[in-house]
Amino acid sequence: PPSLHPVTRKWSPTVIGKMVFVYTGKGRRQAQKEDAPPEQKHCAKQACAIQWCLAKRDHKEELCQNFIREWEDCRDKAVRAAEAKN
């Protein structure tokens, strides 16, 4: 079955020549550790979107800057929220 794009949640098959390749993720997702940093706990969706973008665009970081900025914004918010709690 086709996979969902991590950000838009729409089906995202990749066409290679005349064949369609769809990564379905055979690995098991591990639960977050309780002592994981706040940015890791709250920004996993953005981190996965960066990985997805880099894989789609031949690991050209400049083509994924919007995903990277979203992750940085999320990270900053998570760190500020954690600091405010303490």
CSV table of C-alpha atoms in Angstrom, one decimal:
chain,number,residue,atom,x,y,z
A,1,PRO,CA,0.0,0.0,0.0
A,2,PRO,CA,1.2,3.6,-0.6
A,3,SER,CA,2.6,5.5,2.3
A,4,LEU,CA,1.4,8.8,3.7
A,5,HIS,CA,3.6,11.9,3.4
A,6,PRO,CA,4.7,12.8,7.0
A,7,VAL,CA,3.5,16.4,6.8
A,8,THR,CA,0.6,16.6,4.4
A,9,ARG,CA,-0.7,13.2,5.3
A,10,LYS,CA,-1.5,12.6,1.6
A,11,TRP,CA,-0.5,9.5,-0.4
A,12,SER,CA,3.0,9.8,-1.8
A,13,PRO,CA,4.1,7.2,-4.2
A,14,THR,CA,7.4,7.9,-6.0
A,15,VAL,CA,7.6,7.3,-9.7
A,16,ILE,CA,10.9,5.9,-10.9
A,17,GLY,CA,10.8,5.4,-14.7
A,18,LYS,CA,7.7,3.4,-15.2
A,19,MET,CA,7.8,1.7,-11.8
A,20,VAL,CA,6.2,3.1,-8.7
A,21,PHE,CA,8.2,2.8,-5.5
A,22,VAL,CA,6.5,3.4,-2.2
A,23,TYR,CA,8.4,3.2,1.1
A,24,THR,CA,6.1,1.6,3.7
A,25,GLY,CA,8.6,1.6,6.6
A,26,LYS,CA,9.2,-2.0,7.6
A,27,GLY,CA,11.0,-1.1,10.8
A,28,ARG,CA,9.2,-1.0,14.1
A,29,ARG,CA,8.8,2.4,15.7
A,30,GLN,CA,10.3,2.6,19.2
A,31,ALA,CA,8.5,4.4,22.0
A,32,GLN,CA,10.1,7.6,23.2
A,33,LYS,CA,12.2,7.2,26.3
A,34,GLU,CA,10.9,9.0,29.4
A,35,ASP,CA,14.2,10.9,29.8
A,36,ALA,CA,14.3,12.0,26.2
A,37,PRO,CA,14.9,15.8,25.7
A,38,PRO,CA,11.8,17.8,25.2
A,39,GLU,CA,12.6,18.7,21.6
A,40,GLN,CA,12.9,15.0,20.7
A,41,LYS,CA,9.6,14.2,22.4
A,42,HIS,CA,7.6,17.1,20.8
A,43,CYS,CA,9.3,17.6,17.4
A,44,ALA,CA,9.5,14.0,16.1
A,45,LYS,CA,7.0,14.8,13.3
A,46,GLN,CA,9.2,17.7,12.0
A,47,ALA,CA,12.3,15.6,12.3
A,48,CYS,CA,10.7,12.8,10.2
A,49,ALA,CA,9.6,15.4,7.7
A,50,ILE,CA,13.3,16.5,7.3
A,51,GLN,CA,14.4,13.0,6.7
A,52,TRP,CA,11.7,12.4,4.2
A,53,CYS,CA,12.6,15.6,2.3
A,54,LEU,CA,16.3,14.9,2.3
A,55,ALA,CA,15.6,11.4,1.0
A,56,LYS,CA,13.3,12.7,-1.8
A,57,ARG,CA,15.8,15.4,-2.8
A,58,ASP,CA,19.1,13.5,-3.0
A,59,HIS,CA,20.1,14.9,0.5
A,60,LYS,CA,20.4,18.5,-0.8
A,61,GLU,CA,19.8,20.4,2.4
A,62,GLU,CA,19.1,23.7,0.7
A,63,LEU,CA,15.9,22.2,-0.9
A,64,CYS,CA,14.6,21.2,2.6
A,65,GLN,CA,15.1,24.5,4.4
A,66,ASN,CA,11.3,25.0,5.1
A,67,PHE,CA,11.2,21.6,6.9
A,68,ILE,CA,14.4,22.5,8.8
A,69,ARG,CA,13.0,25.9,9.9
A,70,GLU,CA,9.8,24.2,11.1
A,71,TRP,CA,11.8,21.8,13.2
A,72,GLU,CA,14.0,24.6,14.6
A,73,ASP,CA,10.9,26.6,15.6
A,74,CYS,CA,9.4,23.5,17.3
A,75,ARG,CA,12.7,22.8,19.0
A,76,ASP,CA,12.9,26.4,20.3
A,77,LYS,CA,9.3,26.3,21.6
A,78,ALA,CA,9.8,22.9,23.3
A,79,VAL,CA,13.0,24.1,25.0
A,80,ARG,CA,11.4,27.3,26.2
A,81,ALA,CA,8.4,25.4,27.5
A,82,ALA,CA,10.6,23.0,29.4
A,83,GLU,CA,12.6,25.8,30.9
A,84,ALA,CA,9.4,27.6,32.0
A,85,LYS,CA,8.3,24.5,33.8
A,86,ASN,CA,11.5,24.3,35.8
